[in-house]
């Protein structure tokens, strides 16, 4: 034992390096413990995420399948849009009163109206016989693009016609249009006599002659309305008898 103390006393300076070695070993052990703890946390987290994914997958599998759009369904929607634009156009084409209010919609000399009519012709030409028609992907896309052009061209032409109204006519011509509109009211008025309605209808055609070209469909609709009013039974007399 005495020799040990003599050795320590002679080599006391070795205590400091040995303490450093011991401290380094302790830090290494501590860091290794932290790494093991971190790995355990990562494993726990990964297991939790895997479990959540499995639960979500099971829930998704239990849901009914989402139906996918068929080519015929998409074609039916395009054809419905086509019909809607045509219906909006016919409101101007077959209604004489609207033709008088917005004459540009029936005037093929107007650039925007002419563009709309060209787009209509293309869409009508590409329209399939039915939604169940067999078309290639390119043919469906071409028809869909044509209907989109048709919609856009109509919207632009309609806005322009509502902006212009009768501004492209001279003052005397606008006066004739006003007279024609007033006479049109008489022509379909059941309160007027048959002779008055027939005369008013004839005058409407005369006032519009050279100003607005009515389509055959518009003339047919107007004549039917005039005839219905003429053939309609007289309204009962609601005036109380005098005492």
Short mmCIF file of C-alpha atoms in Angstrom, two decimals:
data_model
loop_
_atom_site.label_atom_id
_atom_site.label_comp_id
_atom_site.label_asym_id
_atom_site.label_seq_id
_atom_site.Cartn_x
_atom_site.Cartn_y
_atom_site.Cartn_z
CA UNK A 1 0.00 0.00 0.00
CA UNK A 2 2.87 2.30 0.83
CA UNK A 3 4.24 1.69 -2.66
CA UNK A 4 0.88 2.66 -4.16
CA UNK A 5 0.84 5.93 -2.31
CA UNK A 6 4.43 6.54 -3.37
CA UNK A 7 3.42 5.89 -7.03
CA UNK A 8 0.45 8.25 -6.80
CA UNK A 9 2.59 10.85 -5.13
CA UNK A 10 5.21 10.54 -7.84
CA UNK A 11 2.68 10.54 -10.75
CA UNK A 12 -0.06 12.76 -9.35
CA UNK A 13 -0.25 14.69 -12.62
CA UNK A 14 -1.80 11.63 -14.34
CA UNK A 15 -5.02 12.25 -12.41
CA UNK A 16 -6.15 15.03 -14.79
CA UNK A 17 -5.82 13.06 -18.08
CA UNK A 18 -7.57 10.10 -16.50
CA UNK A 19 -10.44 12.35 -15.39
CA UNK A 20 -10.75 13.64 -18.97
CA UNK A 21 -10.92 10.11 -20.32
CA UNK A 22 -13.57 9.19 -17.78
CA UNK A 23 -15.59 12.31 -18.62
CA UNK A 24 -15.41 11.55 -22.36
CA UNK A 25 -16.59 8.00 -21.79
CA UNK A 26 -19.49 9.30 -19.75
CA UNK A 27 -20.55 11.71 -22.48
CA UNK A 28 -20.33 8.97 -25.10
CA UNK A 29 -22.57 6.73 -23.01
CA UNK A 30 -25.05 9.58 -22.52
CA UNK A 31 -25.15 10.38 -26.27
CA UNK A 32 -25.66 6.72 -27.14
CA UNK A 33 -28.57 6.61 -24.71
CA UNK A 34 -30.13 9.67 -26.35
CA UNK A 35 -29.78 8.11 -29.81
CA UNK A 36 -31.47 4.92 -28.63
CA UNK A 37 -34.30 6.95 -27.13
CA UNK A 38 -34.71 8.94 -30.35
CA UNK A 39 -34.85 5.75 -32.40
CA UNK A 40 -37.51 4.31 -30.09
CA UNK A 41 -39.61 7.48 -30.53
CA UNK A 42 -39.22 7.29 -34.31
CA UNK A 43 -40.30 3.65 -34.31
CA UNK A 44 -43.36 4.47 -32.17
CA UNK A 45 -44.28 7.38 -34.46
CA UNK A 46 -43.85 5.25 -37.59
CA UNK A 47 -46.06 2.53 -36.12
CA UNK A 48 -48.72 5.14 -35.31
CA UNK A 49 -48.63 6.54 -38.84
CA UNK A 50 -48.85 3.04 -40.31
CA UNK A 51 -51.84 2.23 -38.13
CA UNK A 52 -53.59 5.47 -39.15
CA UNK A 53 -52.96 4.69 -42.82
CA UNK A 54 -54.39 1.21 -42.38
CA UNK A 55 -57.53 2.59 -40.70
CA UNK A 56 -57.98 5.18 -43.47
CA UNK A 57 -57.54 2.54 -46.16
CA UNK A 58 -60.12 0.30 -44.49
CA UNK A 59 -62.59 3.19 -44.27
CA UNK A 60 -62.03 4.08 -47.93
CA UNK A 61 -62.58 0.48 -48.95
CA UNK A 62 -65.92 0.48 -47.14
CA UNK A 63 -67.20 3.48 -49.19
CA UNK A 64 -69.20 2.83 -52.38
CA UNK A 65 -67.20 3.37 -55.57
CA UNK A 66 -67.40 6.84 -57.09
CA UNK A 67 -68.94 6.60 -60.55
CA UNK A 68 -66.72 7.86 -63.32
CA UNK A 69 -68.04 10.06 -66.07
CA UNK A 70 -68.77 8.12 -69.25
CA UNK A 71 -68.17 9.55 -72.73
CA UNK A 72 -71.94 9.52 -73.38
CA UNK A 73 -72.60 11.57 -70.22
CA UNK A 74 -70.08 14.19 -71.28
CA UNK A 75 -71.54 14.26 -74.78
CA UNK A 76 -75.05 14.68 -73.35
CA UNK A 77 -73.90 17.73 -71.34
CA UNK A 78 -72.34 19.27 -74.44
CA UNK A 79 -75.52 18.69 -76.46
CA UNK A 80 -77.60 20.25 -73.66
CA UNK A 81 -75.38 23.36 -73.76
CA UNK A 82 -75.81 23.44 -77.53
CA UNK A 83 -79.60 23.32 -77.17
CA UNK A 84 -79.59 26.04 -74.52
CA UNK A 85 -77.77 28.51 -76.77
CA UNK A 86 -80.07 27.70 -79.68
CA UNK A 87 -83.10 28.26 -77.44
CA UNK A 88 -81.76 31.67 -76.39
CA UNK A 89 -81.19 32.60 -80.03
CA UNK A 90 -84.73 31.54 -81.04
CA UNK A 91 -86.13 33.98 -78.48
CA UNK A 92 -84.81 36.75 -80.72
CA UNK A 93 -85.42 34.96 -84.01
CA UNK A 94 -89.11 34.10 -83.42
CA UNK A 95 -90.29 37.04 -81.30
CA UNK A 96 -91.05 40.05 -83.51
CA UNK A 97 -91.11 42.38 -80.50
CA UNK A 98 -87.57 41.36 -79.52
CA UNK A 99 -86.48 41.64 -83.12
CA UNK A 100 -87.67 45.26 -83.14
CA UNK A 101 -85.99 45.99 -79.80
CA UNK A 102 -82.65 44.36 -80.73
CA UNK A 103 -82.50 44.26 -84.54
CA UNK A 104 -78.77 43.50 -84.64
CA UNK A 105 -79.45 39.95 -83.42
CA UNK A 106 -81.20 39.20 -86.71
CA UNK A 107 -78.91 41.21 -88.96
CA UNK A 108 -76.27 39.04 -90.58
CA UNK A 109 -74.48 42.17 -91.79
CA UNK A 110 -73.40 42.92 -88.22
CA UNK A 111 -69.87 41.43 -87.81
CA UNK A 112 -70.52 39.91 -84.37
CA UNK A 113 -73.87 38.48 -85.44
CA UNK A 114 -72.25 37.04 -88.57
CA UNK A 115 -69.51 35.44 -86.41
CA UNK A 116 -72.18 33.94 -84.15
CA UNK A 117 -74.10 32.51 -87.11
CA UNK A 118 -70.91 30.95 -88.49
CA UNK A 119 -70.17 29.37 -85.09
CA UNK A 120 -73.74 28.05 -84.98
CA UNK A 121 -73.32 26.45 -88.40
CA UNK A 122 -70.12 24.68 -87.30
CA UNK A 123 -71.66 23.41 -84.04
CA UNK A 124 -74.78 22.20 -85.87
CA UNK A 125 -72.66 20.38 -88.45
CA UNK A 126 -70.57 18.57 -85.80
CA UNK A 127 -73.54 17.69 -83.58
CA UNK A 128 -73.94 13.90 -83.29
CA UNK A 129 -77.28 12.18 -83.79
CA UNK A 130 -77.50 11.30 -80.08
CA UNK A 131 -75.48 11.19 -76.88
CA UNK A 132 -74.94 7.46 -77.47
CA UNK A 133 -73.31 8.04 -80.85
CA UNK A 134 -69.90 6.44 -81.27
CA UNK A 135 -67.31 9.19 -81.57
CA UNK A 136 -63.56 9.20 -81.29
CA UNK A 137 -61.91 11.28 -78.58
CA UNK A 138 -60.87 13.83 -81.22
CA UNK A 139 -64.42 14.08 -82.58
CA UNK A 140 -65.87 14.63 -79.09
CA UNK A 141 -63.25 17.28 -78.39
CA UNK A 142 -63.92 19.00 -81.73
CA UNK A 143 -67.66 19.13 -81.07
CA UNK A 144 -67.15 20.37 -77.51
CA UNK A 145 -64.83 23.15 -78.75
CA UNK A 146 -67.39 24.11 -81.41
CA UNK A 147 -70.17 24.39 -78.82
CA UNK A 148 -67.93 26.50 -76.59
CA UNK A 149 -67.22 28.83 -79.54
CA UNK A 150 -70.97 28.93 -80.22
CA UNK A 151 -71.73 29.96 -76.62
CA UNK A 152 -69.04 32.65 -76.54
CA UNK A 153 -70.00 34.06 -79.96
CA UNK A 154 -73.66 34.27 -78.94
CA UNK A 155 -72.87 36.03 -75.65
CA UNK A 156 -70.70 38.59 -77.44
CA UNK A 157 -73.30 39.20 -80.19
CA UNK A 158 -76.10 39.51 -77.64
CA UNK A 159 -74.22 42.07 -75.53
CA UNK A 160 -73.44 44.10 -78.64
CA UNK A 161 -77.05 43.97 -79.88
CA UNK A 162 -78.36 45.15 -76.51
CA UNK A 163 -75.82 47.96 -76.56
CA UNK A 164 -76.68 49.06 -80.09
CA UNK A 165 -80.48 48.65 -79.92
CA UNK A 166 -81.78 50.81 -82.80
CA UNK A 167 -78.83 53.23 -82.89
CA UNK A 168 -77.83 52.11 -86.39
CA UNK A 169 -81.10 53.47 -87.80
CA UNK A 170 -81.88 57.03 -88.78
CA UNK A 171 -84.39 59.10 -86.84
CA UNK A 172 -87.21 58.49 -89.36
CA UNK A 173 -86.42 54.77 -89.34
CA UNK A 174 -86.51 54.64 -85.54
CA UNK A 175 -89.91 56.33 -85.67
CA UNK A 176 -91.15 53.59 -87.99
CA UNK A 177 -89.85 50.97 -85.58
CA UNK A 178 -91.74 52.63 -82.71
CA UNK A 179 -94.93 52.67 -84.78
CA UNK A 180 -94.47 49.00 -85.69
CA UNK A 181 -94.07 48.08 -82.03
CA UNK A 182 -97.26 49.94 -81.07
CA UNK A 183 -99.18 48.28 -83.90
CA UNK A 184 -97.83 44.88 -82.85
CA UNK A 185 -99.50 45.33 -79.45
CA UNK A 186 -102.82 45.92 -81.19
CA UNK A 187 -102.38 42.94 -83.52
CA UNK A 188 -102.30 40.49 -80.59
CA UNK A 189 -104.74 42.34 -78.35
CA UNK A 190 -107.91 40.37 -77.71
CA UNK A 191 -109.71 43.56 -76.81
CA UNK A 192 -109.35 44.81 -80.41
CA UNK A 193 -111.81 43.78 -83.11
CA UNK A 194 -110.75 41.21 -85.73
CA UNK A 195 -110.60 43.95 -88.34
CA UNK A 196 -108.40 46.09 -86.11
CA UNK A 197 -106.03 43.19 -85.44
CA UNK A 198 -105.73 42.26 -89.10
CA UNK A 199 -105.11 45.88 -90.09
CA UNK A 200 -102.52 46.28 -87.33
CA UNK A 201 -100.73 43.11 -88.46
CA UNK A 202 -100.65 44.38 -92.05
CA UNK A 203 -99.29 47.75 -90.91
CA UNK A 204 -96.57 46.06 -88.84
CA UNK A 205 -95.31 44.28 -91.93
CA UNK A 206 -95.38 47.51 -93.92
CA UNK A 207 -93.48 49.54 -91.30
CA UNK A 208 -90.78 46.87 -90.97
CA UNK A 209 -90.38 46.40 -94.71
CA UNK A 210 -86.90 47.51 -95.73
CA UNK A 211 -85.81 47.98 -92.10
CA UNK A 212 -85.85 44.50 -90.54
CA UNK A 213 -86.07 41.20 -92.33
CA UNK A 214 -88.32 38.88 -90.33
CA UNK A 215 -87.56 35.18 -90.48
CA UNK A 216 -90.20 32.80 -91.82
CA UNK A 217 -90.48 31.38 -88.32
CA UNK A 218 -91.15 34.80 -86.80
CA UNK A 219 -93.86 35.49 -89.39
CA UNK A 220 -95.51 32.12 -88.72
CA UNK A 221 -95.49 32.67 -84.95
CA UNK A 222 -96.93 36.18 -85.32
CA UNK A 223 -99.66 35.05 -87.71
CA UNK A 224 -100.62 32.24 -85.33
CA UNK A 225 -100.88 34.70 -82.45
CA UNK A 226 -103.02 37.06 -84.51
CA UNK A 227 -105.26 34.18 -85.65
CA UNK A 228 -105.64 32.88 -82.10
CA UNK A 229 -106.70 36.28 -80.90
CA UNK A 230 -109.19 36.60 -83.76
CA UNK A 231 -110.64 33.12 -83.21
CA UNK A 232 -110.72 33.48 -79.41
CA UNK A 233 -114.22 33.61 -77.91
CA UNK A 234 -115.31 37.07 -76.82
CA UNK A 235 -114.75 37.88 -73.19
CA UNK A 236 -117.92 37.92 -71.10
CA UNK A 237 -119.47 41.29 -70.42
CA UNK A 238 -118.78 42.11 -66.81
CA UNK A 239 -120.58 45.45 -66.87
CA UNK A 240 -123.54 45.29 -64.44
CA UNK A 241 -126.92 45.87 -66.10
CA UNK A 242 -128.42 49.30 -65.58
CA UNK A 243 -131.37 49.52 -63.27
#
